[in-house]
Amino acid sequence: MGKIKHRCCYLIILFVLFFTSITAFADQSLPEEGEILVQFKKHVENDLSIKREAFEGMGINVIKYFPLSDVYLVRTSNAQSLVHTINRLKAHPGVQYAEPNYKRYLMALIPDDPLFGSQWGLSKIFSPAAWEIEQGDRNVLVAVADTGVDLNHSDLTGNLWTNPREICNNGIDDDIDGYVDNCHGINAITGSGNPMDDYGHGTHVSGIIGAAGNNGIGISGVNWQVSLMALKIIGSSGTGTVADEIEAIEFARQKGAKVFNMSYGGYNYSDIERQTIASSEDMLFVAAACNEARNNDITPCYPASFELPNLISVAASTQDDDLVIFSNYGKKSVSVAAPGFDILSTYLPNTYVSLNGTSMATPFVSGLAALILARNPGFSVTQLKDQILRTVDKIPALDGKILTDGRINAYRALTETVSGPYIYNISPTKGSIGSIVTIRGSNFKTVQGAVLFTGDIEAPVTSWSNEKIFIKVPAGAVTGAIRVITSEGTSNSVNFEVTFYPTNIRILFPHALNDDKTRSLIIFSNPFDSPITVYIRFAATSGKNMLTSIILDSHEKIIFDSAYHFGFANESFSVDCQSEDFFAAVLLMANQDFSNITFIPYFIGSADLNAPIKPPIF
């Protein structure tokens, strides 16, 4: 009885703590005023009558259309009706997604006293040794979506992409792509062919990727030779929108870019942004992990936190191979680290300056991707990503902080052969028989293989993909090594501790809902000084089910939006949470603007899923 009362008191405390953070959760970066992105379902892609019907009588105007993604940017005449208009669009049977046109922000920190120092980052990633093998290739096209590029910078002009079908400065759209005189890229904000930088950030990023090397002036980029496509999506204020990002992605796809640098981010999830990146499967996207010293596993920053096979998320590291104090991190969601502090590069006007940020770390990885493609032009996106992530230098300070535990190494990436399956980490690292374990890695392939525990005991597989496997700890398993077997061989081994005591805390929320008016938020909290694992089962009335697990660090509190983070949208469902240790869980149901929040009653039950559940006792 005492334990149950203690749990209830702890939950009440958690309610109070929650309200200290709900404002921050709800008051994320505002979208562009009155603007909405709309994507239709596949079966109505070519049906203009249905699209017109969806927009009729809603007081909205179509601003832009992105044909490769079938996305419309529209504006409502009354910004105060934005939520109402979005909900009406979502209710239309032909609409797949309708969401605000969220903003994205630059991920660079400018010091009070800019430093003009040496390029320590290039030595740290072993670029001089790599240049003995490969210096780059003008045939490799890297798209830099940013504030534009100084088109007159003496260290960049030789490596700017030139549109082969456009005659420069003749006032004509020669290649009939919708832009006049877009010789070196586009300005998605104005719809013009002039991507000239008016901020400096994009010029700095471009120099890290590909400032001309060995030319007797200035600095060197990771590539001495490369083609830099300037895509201006962020203005002089330092902000841009998802709509402008989509326009840039579509332009880069049409022109054949292989790498897309994204040194920006924001904390609003966008289905349409995710779908646009996912469908651009022939490009590798490299995204900044963001600069708020947050755990992206808990508070995702987008686009870096999209879990996609063609995306790498980058943290910033120091000259001493520590994580930079401002860098975001995440064992599950941040891929790799690269130099991101006191980084000297090109700047406005035709100068050089040192900046800090995951914005600076990201182009080191994009530059390495281009260098690898110069050496291996036939590489697929999957091969390119694996080559970067599986040749890192493991760094003690990064252990457990990011997926690979490492910082990029250009020489190893050019010289080592990567093949077969590979495990980056498992989560959790211990559990009881029957508990769910997530294995993250690469080259698992789509054809299911096997996961073996010590003694060649095979684990039941609940889900299998090229980069992630869900298994259950099999009966008879003992503490020891886990490895993955595929048609291409056997992976490395990682250790897993099998515990022989069952989960002893179970909290059940039988009534949760997500629809156009309601969103269910789930809060988990760990009161202990050591990490704990919580296993979560979702069961929808539609029959959809999902099992997952989360790790709560010491005294950590996590807020999840069940639709965005777990994919349960437009349906009723239950949430069943279990752990071997005590934890707190709260379910809130809120309206879209968070003006009304309801606490949903929970039940406490046995770890035995077949045992009866009991309501809380106060």
Coordinates of C-alpha atoms in Angstrom, one line a residue:
M1 CA 0.0 0.0 0.0
G2 CA 2.8 2.4 0.9
K3 CA 4.6 1.8 -2.4
I4 CA 1.4 2.6 -4.3
K5 CA 0.9 5.8 -2.4
H6 CA 4.5 6.7 -3.1
R7 CA 3.9 6.2 -6.8
C8 CA 0.9 8.4 -6.8
C9 CA 2.7 11.2 -4.9
Y10 CA 5.4 11.0 -7.5
L11 CA 3.0 11.2 -10.3
I12 CA 1.4 14.3 -8.7
I13 CA 4.9 15.9 -8.5
L14 CA 5.4 15.0 -12.2
F15 CA 2.2 16.8 -13.1
V16 CA 3.6 20.0 -11.6
L17 CA 7.0 19.5 -13.3
F18 CA 5.2 18.9 -16.6
F19 CA 3.5 22.3 -16.5
T20 CA 7.0 24.0 -16.2
S21 CA 7.9 22.5 -19.6
I22 CA 4.5 22.4 -21.4
T23 CA 4.9 26.0 -22.5
A24 CA 8.3 25.2 -24.1
F25 CA 6.8 22.2 -25.8
A26 CA 3.8 24.0 -27.2
D27 CA 5.6 27.3 -28.0
Q28 CA 8.0 25.9 -30.6
S29 CA 9.2 28.0 -33.5
L30 CA 6.2 29.6 -35.1
P31 CA 5.4 28.7 -38.8
E32 CA 5.5 31.3 -41.6
E33 CA 2.4 33.4 -40.9
G34 CA -0.7 31.9 -42.5
E35 CA 1.2 29.4 -44.7
I36 CA 0.2 25.7 -45.0
L37 CA 1.9 22.8 -46.8
V38 CA -0.5 20.3 -48.3
Q39 CA 0.3 16.9 -49.8
F40 CA -2.3 14.7 -51.4
K41 CA -2.6 10.9 -51.4
K42 CA -1.1 9.0 -54.3
H43 CA -4.4 8.0 -55.8
V44 CA -5.4 11.6 -56.4
E45 CA -2.0 12.8 -57.6
N46 CA -3.3 13.6 -61.1
D47 CA -6.9 14.4 -60.2
L48 CA -7.1 18.2 -60.3
S49 CA -10.9 18.2 -59.6
I50 CA -10.4 16.5 -56.2
K51 CA -7.6 19.0 -55.4
R52 CA -9.7 22.0 -56.3
E53 CA -12.6 20.6 -54.2
A54 CA -10.3 20.3 -51.2
F55 CA -9.3 24.0 -51.4
E56 CA -12.8 25.3 -52.3
G57 CA -14.5 27.6 -49.8
M58 CA -11.6 27.8 -47.4
G59 CA -10.3 31.3 -48.2
I60 CA -6.8 30.1 -49.2
N61 CA -4.6 30.9 -52.1
V62 CA -2.0 28.6 -53.8
I63 CA 1.4 30.1 -53.7
K64 CA 3.6 27.4 -55.0
Y65 CA 3.4 23.8 -56.3
F66 CA 6.3 21.3 -56.0
P67 CA 5.6 18.6 -58.6
L68 CA 8.2 16.0 -57.6
S69 CA 6.6 15.8 -54.1
D70 CA 3.0 16.7 -55.1
V71 CA 3.1 19.4 -52.4
Y72 CA 1.2 22.7 -52.4
L73 CA 2.2 25.8 -50.5
V74 CA -1.0 27.7 -49.7
R75 CA -1.8 30.8 -47.6
T76 CA -4.9 31.4 -45.5
S77 CA -6.3 34.9 -45.6
N78 CA -6.7 34.9 -41.8
A79 CA -3.7 33.6 -39.8
Q80 CA -5.8 33.2 -36.7
S81 CA -7.8 30.4 -38.5
L82 CA -4.6 28.5 -39.3
V83 CA -5.4 25.5 -37.0
H84 CA -9.0 25.4 -38.2
T85 CA -8.0 25.4 -41.9
I86 CA -5.4 22.7 -41.3
N87 CA -8.0 20.5 -39.5
R88 CA -10.5 20.9 -42.4
L89 CA -7.8 20.0 -44.9
K90 CA -6.9 16.9 -42.9
A91 CA -10.5 15.8 -42.9
H92 CA -10.6 15.7 -46.7
P93 CA -10.4 12.1 -47.9
G94 CA -7.8 13.0 -50.6
V95 CA -5.4 14.8 -48.3
Q96 CA -2.4 12.9 -47.0
Y97 CA -0.8 15.7 -44.9
A98 CA -1.6 19.3 -44.0
E99 CA 0.7 21.2 -41.7
P100 CA 2.1 24.6 -41.0
N101 CA 5.0 25.8 -43.1
Y102 CA 7.5 25.5 -40.2
K103 CA 10.6 27.6 -39.9
R104 CA 14.2 26.2 -39.9
Y105 CA 17.1 28.0 -38.3
L106 CA 20.8 28.2 -38.9
M107 CA 22.9 26.0 -36.6
A108 CA 26.1 28.2 -36.2
L109 CA 27.3 30.0 -33.1
I110 CA 29.3 33.2 -33.8
P111 CA 31.9 34.0 -31.1
D112 CA 32.2 37.5 -29.7
D113 CA 35.7 37.8 -31.0
P114 CA 36.0 35.8 -34.3
L115 CA 39.2 33.9 -34.5
F116 CA 41.4 33.6 -37.6
G117 CA 43.3 30.4 -36.8
S118 CA 44.6 27.3 -38.4
Q119 CA 42.3 24.7 -40.0
W120 CA 42.8 22.1 -37.2
G121 CA 39.7 20.2 -38.4
L122 CA 41.3 19.0 -41.6
S123 CA 44.2 17.5 -39.7
K124 CA 41.9 16.0 -37.1
I125 CA 40.0 14.0 -39.8
F126 CA 43.3 13.0 -41.5
S127 CA 42.6 15.0 -44.7
P128 CA 46.3 15.4 -45.6
A129 CA 46.7 11.6 -45.8
A130 CA 43.4 11.3 -47.7
W131 CA 44.6 13.9 -50.3
E132 CA 47.5 11.7 -51.1
I133 CA 44.8 9.4 -52.6
E134 CA 42.0 11.7 -53.7
Q135 CA 41.6 15.5 -53.9
G136 CA 38.1 15.6 -55.3
D137 CA 36.3 15.8 -58.6
R138 CA 34.3 18.6 -60.3
N139 CA 31.9 15.9 -61.5
V140 CA 30.6 15.4 -58.0
L141 CA 27.7 17.8 -57.3
V142 CA 27.0 18.9 -53.7
A143 CA 23.9 21.0 -53.0
V144 CA 24.4 23.5 -50.2
A145 CA 20.9 24.6 -49.0
D146 CA 21.7 27.6 -46.8
T147 CA 21.9 31.4 -47.0
G148 CA 23.4 31.3 -50.4
V149 CA 27.1 31.6 -51.4
D150 CA 29.4 34.5 -52.1
L151 CA 29.6 34.0 -55.8
N152 CA 32.6 36.3 -56.0
H153 CA 34.8 34.7 -53.3
S154 CA 38.2 34.0 -54.8
D155 CA 38.5 30.6 -52.9
L156 CA 35.1 29.4 -54.2
T157 CA 34.5 30.7 -57.7
G158 CA 36.5 27.8 -59.3
N159 CA 34.4 25.2 -57.5
L160 CA 30.9 26.7 -58.1
W161 CA 28.5 24.5 -60.0
T162 CA 27.6 26.0 -63.4
N163 CA 24.3 25.1 -65.0
P164 CA 25.3 23.6 -68.3
R165 CA 22.0 24.6 -70.1
E166 CA 21.8 28.2 -68.9
I167 CA 23.4 31.2 -70.6
C168 CA 24.5 33.5 -67.8
N169 CA 23.2 37.1 -67.6
N170 CA 21.1 37.1 -70.7
G171 CA 17.8 37.6 -68.9
I172 CA 16.3 34.4 -70.3
D173 CA 15.3 31.1 -68.8
D174 CA 17.3 29.1 -71.3
D175 CA 16.8 25.6 -69.8
I176 CA 13.1 26.3 -69.1
D177 CA 13.3 25.2 -65.5
G178 CA 11.4 28.2 -64.1
Y179 CA 14.5 30.3 -63.1
V180 CA 16.2 33.1 -65.1
D181 CA 20.0 33.1 -65.2
N182 CA 20.3 30.4 -62.5
C183 CA 23.9 29.8 -63.5
H184 CA 25.1 28.6 -60.0
G185 CA 21.9 27.7 -58.2
I186 CA 18.6 29.3 -57.1
N187 CA 17.1 31.6 -54.5
A188 CA 14.0 29.7 -53.4
I189 CA 12.9 32.6 -51.2
T190 CA 12.4 35.0 -54.2
G191 CA 12.0 32.4 -56.9
S192 CA 15.0 33.8 -58.8
G193 CA 18.3 32.5 -60.2
N194 CA 20.4 34.6 -57.9
P195 CA 21.6 32.7 -54.7
M196 CA 24.0 35.4 -53.6
D197 CA 24.7 35.2 -49.8
D198 CA 23.7 38.2 -47.7
Y199 CA 24.5 36.6 -44.3
G200 CA 27.7 34.6 -44.6
H201 CA 26.7 31.3 -43.2
G202 CA 26.3 29.5 -46.5
T203 CA 29.6 30.8 -47.7
H204 CA 31.3 29.5 -44.6
V205 CA 29.7 26.1 -45.0
S206 CA 30.6 26.0 -48.7
G207 CA 34.3 26.7 -47.9
I208 CA 34.5 23.7 -45.5
I209 CA 33.1 21.4 -48.2
G210 CA 35.1 22.8 -51.2
A211 CA 37.2 25.9 -51.0
A212 CA 39.8 25.4 -53.7
G213 CA 42.9 23.6 -52.5
N214 CA 46.5 23.9 -53.4
N215 CA 45.9 27.2 -55.2
G216 CA 48.2 29.4 -53.2
I217 CA 45.5 31.5 -51.5
G218 CA 43.2 31.3 -48.5
I219 CA 42.2 27.9 -47.2
S220 CA 41.4 24.5 -48.4
G221 CA 38.1 22.6 -48.3
V222 CA 37.8 18.9 -47.7
N223 CA 37.7 18.7 -51.5
W224 CA 40.2 20.7 -53.6
Q225 CA 37.9 20.2 -56.5
V226 CA 34.1 19.8 -56.4
S227 CA 30.9 21.4 -57.8
L228 CA 29.0 23.5 -55.2
M229 CA 25.4 24.2 -56.0
A230 CA 24.2 27.3 -54.2
L231 CA 20.6 27.0 -52.9
K232 CA 19.4 30.0 -51.0
I233 CA 16.6 29.0 -48.6
I234 CA 17.5 31.1 -45.6
G235 CA 17.3 34.9 -45.6
S236 CA 19.3 37.6 -43.8
S237 CA 17.3 37.0 -40.6
G238 CA 18.8 33.6 -40.3
T239 CA 15.5 31.7 -40.8
G240 CA 13.9 29.8 -43.7
T241 CA 10.9 27.6 -44.2
V242 CA 10.2 24.0 -45.1
A243 CA 8.5 25.1 -48.3
D244 CA 11.7 26.8 -49.5
E245 CA 13.7 23.7 -48.5
I246 CA 11.4 21.5 -50.6
E247 CA 11.9 23.7 -53.6
A248 CA 15.7 23.4 -53.1
I249 CA 15.5 19.7 -52.8
E250 CA 13.5 19.3 -56.0
F251 CA 15.9 21.6 -57.9
A252 CA 18.9 19.6 -56.7
R253 CA 17.2 16.3 -57.7
Q254 CA 16.5 17.6 -61.2
K255 CA 20.1 18.7 -61.7
G256 CA 21.7 15.5 -60.4
A257 CA 23.1 16.4 -57.0
K258 CA 24.4 13.5 -55.0
V259 CA 25.0 15.1 -51.6
F260 CA 22.7 17.7 -49.9
N261 CA 24.0 19.7 -47.0
M262 CA 21.5 20.8 -44.3
S263 CA 23.3 23.1 -41.7
Y264 CA 19.9 24.2 -40.2
G265 CA 17.2 22.7 -38.1
G266 CA 14.1 23.2 -35.9
Y267 CA 12.0 21.4 -33.4
N268 CA 8.8 21.1 -35.3
Y269 CA 8.1 17.8 -36.9
S270 CA 7.0 17.9 -40.6
D271 CA 5.6 14.8 -42.3
I272 CA 6.0 16.6 -45.7
E273 CA 9.6 17.4 -45.1
R274 CA 10.3 13.8 -44.1
Q275 CA 8.5 12.5 -47.2
T276 CA 10.4 14.8 -49.5
I277 CA 13.8 13.7 -48.1
A278 CA 12.8 10.0 -48.1
S279 CA 11.6 10.1 -51.7
S280 CA 14.9 11.7 -52.8
E281 CA 16.5 8.3 -52.4
D282 CA 19.4 9.0 -54.8
M283 CA 20.8 11.8 -52.6
L284 CA 22.6 11.6 -49.3
F285 CA 21.3 14.2 -46.9
V286 CA 23.7 15.4 -44.2
A287 CA 22.0 17.4 -41.4
A288 CA 23.2 19.3 -38.4
A289 CA 22.1 17.8 -35.0
C290 CA 21.4 21.3 -33.6
N291 CA 23.1 23.4 -30.9
E292 CA 21.0 23.3 -27.7
A293 CA 23.0 20.6 -25.9
R294 CA 19.9 18.4 -26.0
N295 CA 19.5 14.7 -26.4
N296 CA 17.8 14.3 -29.8
D297 CA 16.5 10.9 -28.7
I298 CA 14.3 12.8 -26.3
T299 CA 13.8 16.2 -28.0
P300 CA 14.2 15.6 -31.7
C301 CA 15.6 18.3 -33.9
Y302 CA 14.5 18.1 -37.6
P303 CA 15.5 17.3 -40.3
A304 CA 18.5 15.7 -38.4
S305 CA 16.2 13.4 -36.3
F306 CA 14.4 11.8 -39.2
E307 CA 15.2 8.1 -39.1
L308 CA 15.9 7.6 -42.9
P309 CA 18.4 5.4 -44.8
N310 CA 19.6 8.4 -46.9
L311 CA 20.3 10.8 -44.0
I312 CA 23.2 11.3 -41.6
S313 CA 22.9 13.4 -38.5
V314 CA 26.1 15.2 -37.3
A315 CA 27.3 16.4 -33.9
A316 CA 30.1 18.8 -33.3
S317 CA 33.5 17.8 -31.7
T318 CA 36.4 19.8 -30.4
Q319 CA 40.1 19.7 -31.1
D320 CA 40.5 17.4 -28.1
D321 CA 37.8 15.0 -29.5
D322 CA 35.3 16.0 -26.9
L323 CA 31.6 16.7 -27.7
V324 CA 31.3 20.5 -28.0
I325 CA 29.4 21.8 -25.0
F326 CA 26.5 23.2 -27.2
S327 CA 26.2 20.2 -29.5
N328 CA 23.1 18.1 -29.5
Y329 CA 23.7 14.3 -29.2
G330 CA 21.7 11.1 -29.2
K331 CA 22.7 7.4 -29.0
K332 CA 19.9 6.5 -31.4
S333 CA 19.4 9.6 -33.5
V334 CA 22.8 11.3 -34.1
S335 CA 25.0 9.4 -36.4
V336 CA 28.5 10.7 -36.2
A337 CA 30.7 13.7 -35.0
A338 CA 32.9 16.1 -36.9
P339 CA 35.0 19.2 -36.0
G340 CA 32.6 22.0 -35.1
F341 CA 34.4 24.5 -32.9
D342 CA 36.7 27.4 -34.0
I343 CA 36.4 26.4 -37.7
L344 CA 38.1 28.7 -40.2
S345 CA 36.4 29.1 -43.5
T346 CA 35.4 31.5 -46.3
Y347 CA 33.1 34.4 -45.4
L348 CA 31.7 37.7 -46.6
P349 CA 32.9 39.7 -48.4
N350 CA 35.8 37.6 -49.9
T351 CA 37.2 37.1 -46.4
Y352 CA 37.8 34.3 -43.8
V353 CA 36.5 33.8 -40.3
S354 CA 36.2 31.2 -37.6
L355 CA 32.7 30.0 -36.5
N356 CA 31.3 27.4 -34.2
G357 CA 28.3 25.0 -34.5
T358 CA 27.0 21.8 -35.8
S359 CA 26.5 23.8 -38.9
M360 CA 30.3 23.7 -39.3
A361 CA 30.5 20.0 -38.5
T362 CA 27.9 19.0 -41.1
P363 CA 29.9 20.2 -44.2
F364 CA 32.9 18.2 -43.0
V365 CA 30.7 15.1 -43.5
S366 CA 29.2 16.4 -46.7
G367 CA 32.7 17.1 -48.0
L368 CA 33.9 13.6 -47.0
A369 CA 30.9 12.1 -48.9
A370 CA 31.9 14.1 -52.0
L371 CA 35.5 12.9 -51.6
I372 CA 34.4 9.3 -51.4
L373 CA 32.2 9.7 -54.5
A374 CA 35.2 11.2 -56.4
R375 CA 37.1 8.0 -55.6
N376 CA 34.0 5.6 -56.0
P377 CA 31.6 7.3 -58.4
G378 CA 29.4 4.2 -58.6
F379 CA 28.6 4.1 -54.9
S380 CA 25.0 3.9 -53.9
V381 CA 23.6 6.1 -51.2
T382 CA 23.6 3.1 -48.8
Q383 CA 27.3 2.3 -49.6
L384 CA 28.2 6.0 -49.2
K385 CA 26.6 6.2 -45.8
D386 CA 28.1 3.0 -44.6
Q387 CA 31.6 4.0 -45.8
I388 CA 31.4 7.2 -43.7
L389 CA 29.9 5.7 -40.5
R390 CA 31.8 2.5 -40.4
T391 CA 35.3 4.0 -40.8
V392 CA 35.1 6.5 -37.9
D393 CA 37.6 6.8 -35.1
K394 CA 36.0 5.6 -31.9
I395 CA 36.3 8.4 -29.3
P396 CA 35.9 7.7 -25.6
A397 CA 34.2 11.0 -25.0
L398 CA 31.6 10.1 -27.6
D399 CA 30.9 6.6 -26.3
G400 CA 27.2 6.2 -25.7
K401 CA 26.5 9.8 -26.9
I402 CA 26.0 9.1 -30.6
L403 CA 25.3 6.1 -32.8
T404 CA 28.8 5.3 -34.0
D405 CA 30.6 6.5 -30.9
G406 CA 33.0 8.2 -33.3
R407 CA 34.4 11.1 -35.3
I408 CA 34.9 10.9 -39.1
N409 CA 38.3 9.8 -40.6
A410 CA 38.8 10.8 -44.2
Y411 CA 41.8 8.5 -44.8
R412 CA 40.1 5.4 -43.4
A413 CA 36.9 6.2 -45.4
L414 CA 39.0 6.2 -48.6
T415 CA 41.1 3.2 -47.9
E416 CA 39.1 0.7 -45.9
T417 CA 36.6 -1.9 -47.4
V418 CA 33.2 -2.0 -45.7
S419 CA 31.1 -5.1 -46.2
G420 CA 28.7 -7.4 -44.3
P421 CA 26.3 -6.6 -41.5
Y422 CA 27.5 -4.3 -38.6
I423 CA 26.0 -3.5 -35.2
Y424 CA 26.4 0.1 -33.8
N425 CA 24.5 -0.5 -30.6
I426 CA 21.7 -2.2 -28.9
S427 CA 19.0 -0.7 -26.7
P428 CA 18.6 -1.6 -23.9
T429 CA 21.8 -3.3 -23.0
K430 CA 20.1 -5.6 -20.6
G431 CA 16.7 -7.2 -20.2
S432 CA 14.7 -10.2 -19.1
I433 CA 13.5 -13.2 -21.2
G434 CA 10.8 -12.0 -23.6
S435 CA 11.7 -8.3 -23.4
I436 CA 12.1 -6.3 -26.6
V437 CA 15.6 -5.2 -27.8
T438 CA 16.4 -2.8 -30.6
I439 CA 19.6 -3.5 -32.7
R440 CA 20.8 -0.5 -34.7
G441 CA 23.4 -1.0 -37.4
S442 CA 24.0 -1.2 -41.2
N443 CA 23.8 -3.6 -44.1
F444 CA 21.3 -6.0 -42.4
K445 CA 19.6 -6.1 -45.8
T446 CA 15.8 -6.4 -46.2
V447 CA 15.8 -10.2 -46.4
Q448 CA 15.6 -11.4 -42.8
G449 CA 18.6 -13.2 -41.4
A450 CA 19.1 -14.3 -37.8
V451 CA 20.1 -12.8 -34.4
L452 CA 22.0 -15.2 -32.2
F453 CA 22.7 -15.0 -28.5
T454 CA 25.6 -16.8 -26.8
G455 CA 25.3 -20.5 -27.4
D456 CA 23.8 -19.9 -30.8
I457 CA 20.3 -19.4 -29.4
E458 CA 18.3 -17.7 -32.0
A459 CA 16.1 -14.7 -31.0
P460 CA 12.5 -14.2 -32.3
V461 CA 12.5 -11.3 -34.8
T462 CA 9.5 -8.9 -34.6
S463 CA 10.8 -6.4 -37.2
W464 CA 13.8 -6.4 -39.7
S465 CA 15.1 -3.6 -41.9
N466 CA 18.5 -2.6 -43.3
E467 CA 19.4 -0.4 -40.4
K468 CA 17.3 -1.6 -37.5
I469 CA 16.1 -4.9 -36.0
F470 CA 13.6 -5.6 -33.2
I471 CA 14.0 -8.9 -31.4
K472 CA 12.7 -10.6 -28.2
V473 CA 15.2 -12.0 -25.7
P474 CA 14.8 -15.8 -26.3
A475 CA 14.1 -18.5 -23.7
G476 CA 17.4 -19.9 -22.5
A477 CA 19.4 -16.8 -23.4
V478 CA 22.3 -16.0 -21.1
T479 CA 24.5 -12.9 -20.6
G480 CA 27.0 -12.7 -23.5
A481 CA 27.5 -11.7 -27.1
I482 CA 24.8 -10.9 -29.6
R483 CA 25.5 -11.0 -33.4
V484 CA 23.6 -10.7 -36.6
I485 CA 23.8 -13.3 -39.4
T486 CA 22.9 -12.4 -43.0
S487 CA 23.6 -13.8 -46.4
E488 CA 26.7 -11.6 -46.5
G489 CA 28.2 -12.9 -43.3
T490 CA 28.4 -12.3 -39.6
S491 CA 28.4 -9.0 -37.8
N492 CA 30.6 -7.8 -35.0
S493 CA 29.4 -8.8 -31.5
V494 CA 27.9 -6.6 -28.8
N495 CA 27.4 -7.6 -25.2
F496 CA 23.9 -8.1 -23.7
E497 CA 23.1 -8.8 -20.0
V498 CA 20.2 -11.2 -19.5
T499 CA 18.4 -10.5 -16.2
F500 CA 16.3 -13.2 -14.6
Y501 CA 13.8 -11.1 -12.7
P502 CA 10.5 -10.1 -14.4
T503 CA 9.5 -6.5 -14.9
N504 CA 7.9 -5.4 -11.7
I505 CA 6.1 -2.1 -12.6
R506 CA 3.3 -1.9 -15.1
I507 CA 1.2 1.2 -15.8
L508 CA -1.7 0.9 -18.3
F509 CA -3.6 3.7 -20.0
P510 CA -6.5 1.9 -21.7
H511 CA -8.0 5.0 -23.4
A512 CA -5.9 7.3 -25.6
L513 CA -6.9 9.2 -28.7
N514 CA -5.4 11.1 -31.6
D515 CA -7.6 12.8 -34.2
D516 CA -8.0 16.2 -35.8
K517 CA -8.9 17.8 -32.5
T518 CA -7.0 15.8 -29.9
R519 CA -3.4 14.7 -29.4
S520 CA -2.2 12.3 -26.7
L521 CA 1.1 13.2 -25.0
I522 CA 2.9 10.6 -22.9
I523 CA 5.4 11.6 -20.2
F524 CA 7.9 9.2 -18.6
S525 CA 10.1 10.0 -15.7
N526 CA 13.0 8.3 -13.9
P527 CA 13.5 9.2 -10.2
F528 CA 16.7 7.2 -9.8
D529 CA 20.4 8.0 -10.1
S530 CA 21.0 5.3 -12.8
P531 CA 19.4 4.7 -16.2
I532 CA 16.2 2.5 -16.4
T533 CA 14.5 0.9 -19.4
V534 CA 10.7 1.2 -20.0
Y535 CA 9.0 -1.2 -22.5
I536 CA 5.9 0.2 -24.2
R537 CA 3.1 -1.6 -26.0
F538 CA 0.6 0.3 -28.1
A539 CA -2.6 -1.5 -29.2
A540 CA -5.0 0.4 -31.5
T541 CA -8.7 -0.3 -32.0
S542 CA -7.8 -0.7 -35.7
G543 CA -5.7 -3.7 -34.8
K544 CA -2.4 -1.9 -35.3
N545 CA 0.2 -2.9 -32.6
M546 CA 3.7 -1.7 -31.8
L547 CA 6.3 -2.7 -29.2
T548 CA 9.2 -0.4 -28.4
S549 CA 11.5 0.6 -25.5
I550 CA 13.0 3.7 -24.2
I551 CA 16.0 4.4 -21.9
L552 CA 15.5 7.1 -19.2
D553 CA 18.8 8.6 -17.9
S554 CA 19.2 9.6 -14.3
H555 CA 16.3 11.9 -13.2
E556 CA 15.3 12.3 -16.8
K557 CA 11.8 13.3 -18.0
I558 CA 10.6 12.6 -21.5
I559 CA 7.6 14.0 -23.3
F560 CA 6.4 12.1 -26.4
D561 CA 3.7 13.1 -28.9
S562 CA 2.1 9.7 -29.6
A563 CA 1.2 10.6 -33.2
Y564 CA 4.6 12.1 -34.2
H565 CA 6.9 9.9 -32.3
F566 CA 5.1 6.6 -32.4
G567 CA 2.9 6.9 -35.5
F568 CA -0.5 6.5 -33.8
A569 CA -2.7 9.0 -35.6
N570 CA -6.4 9.2 -36.3
E571 CA -7.3 6.3 -34.0
S572 CA -8.0 5.2 -30.4
F573 CA -5.4 3.1 -28.7
S574 CA -4.1 1.8 -25.3
V575 CA -0.7 2.3 -23.9
D576 CA 0.9 -0.4 -21.7
C577 CA 4.2 0.5 -20.0
Q578 CA 6.5 -1.9 -18.1
S579 CA 9.9 -1.7 -16.4
E580 CA 12.1 -3.7 -14.1
D581 CA 12.5 -0.5 -12.0
F582 CA 10.1 2.0 -10.6
F583 CA 9.1 4.8 -13.0
A584 CA 6.4 7.4 -13.5
A585 CA 4.1 7.7 -16.5
V586 CA 1.4 10.3 -17.3
L587 CA -0.9 10.5 -20.3
L588 CA -2.3 13.9 -21.3
M589 CA -4.9 14.6 -23.9
A590 CA -4.7 18.1 -25.3
N591 CA -6.4 20.1 -28.1
Q592 CA -4.2 21.4 -30.9
D593 CA -3.2 24.7 -29.3
F594 CA -2.8 23.2 -25.8
S595 CA -5.4 25.6 -24.3
N596 CA -7.2 22.6 -22.8
I597 CA -5.3 19.6 -21.2
T598 CA -6.8 16.6 -19.6
F599 CA -5.0 14.0 -17.4
I600 CA -6.1 10.5 -18.3
P601 CA -6.5 8.0 -15.4
Y602 CA -4.0 5.1 -15.3
F603 CA -4.1 1.6 -13.9
I604 CA -1.4 -0.3 -12.1
G605 CA -1.0 -4.0 -12.8
S606 CA 1.2 -7.0 -12.5
A607 CA 4.1 -7.6 -14.8
D608 CA 2.1 -10.7 -15.9
L609 CA 0.2 -9.4 -19.0
N610 CA -2.7 -11.9 -18.2
A611 CA -3.1 -10.7 -14.6
P612 CA -5.9 -8.3 -13.7
I613 CA -5.2 -4.6 -13.6
K614 CA -6.0 -2.4 -10.7
P615 CA -6.8 1.4 -10.5
P616 CA -4.4 3.7 -8.6
I617 CA -5.0 4.1 -4.9
F618 CA -4.7 7.6 -3.5

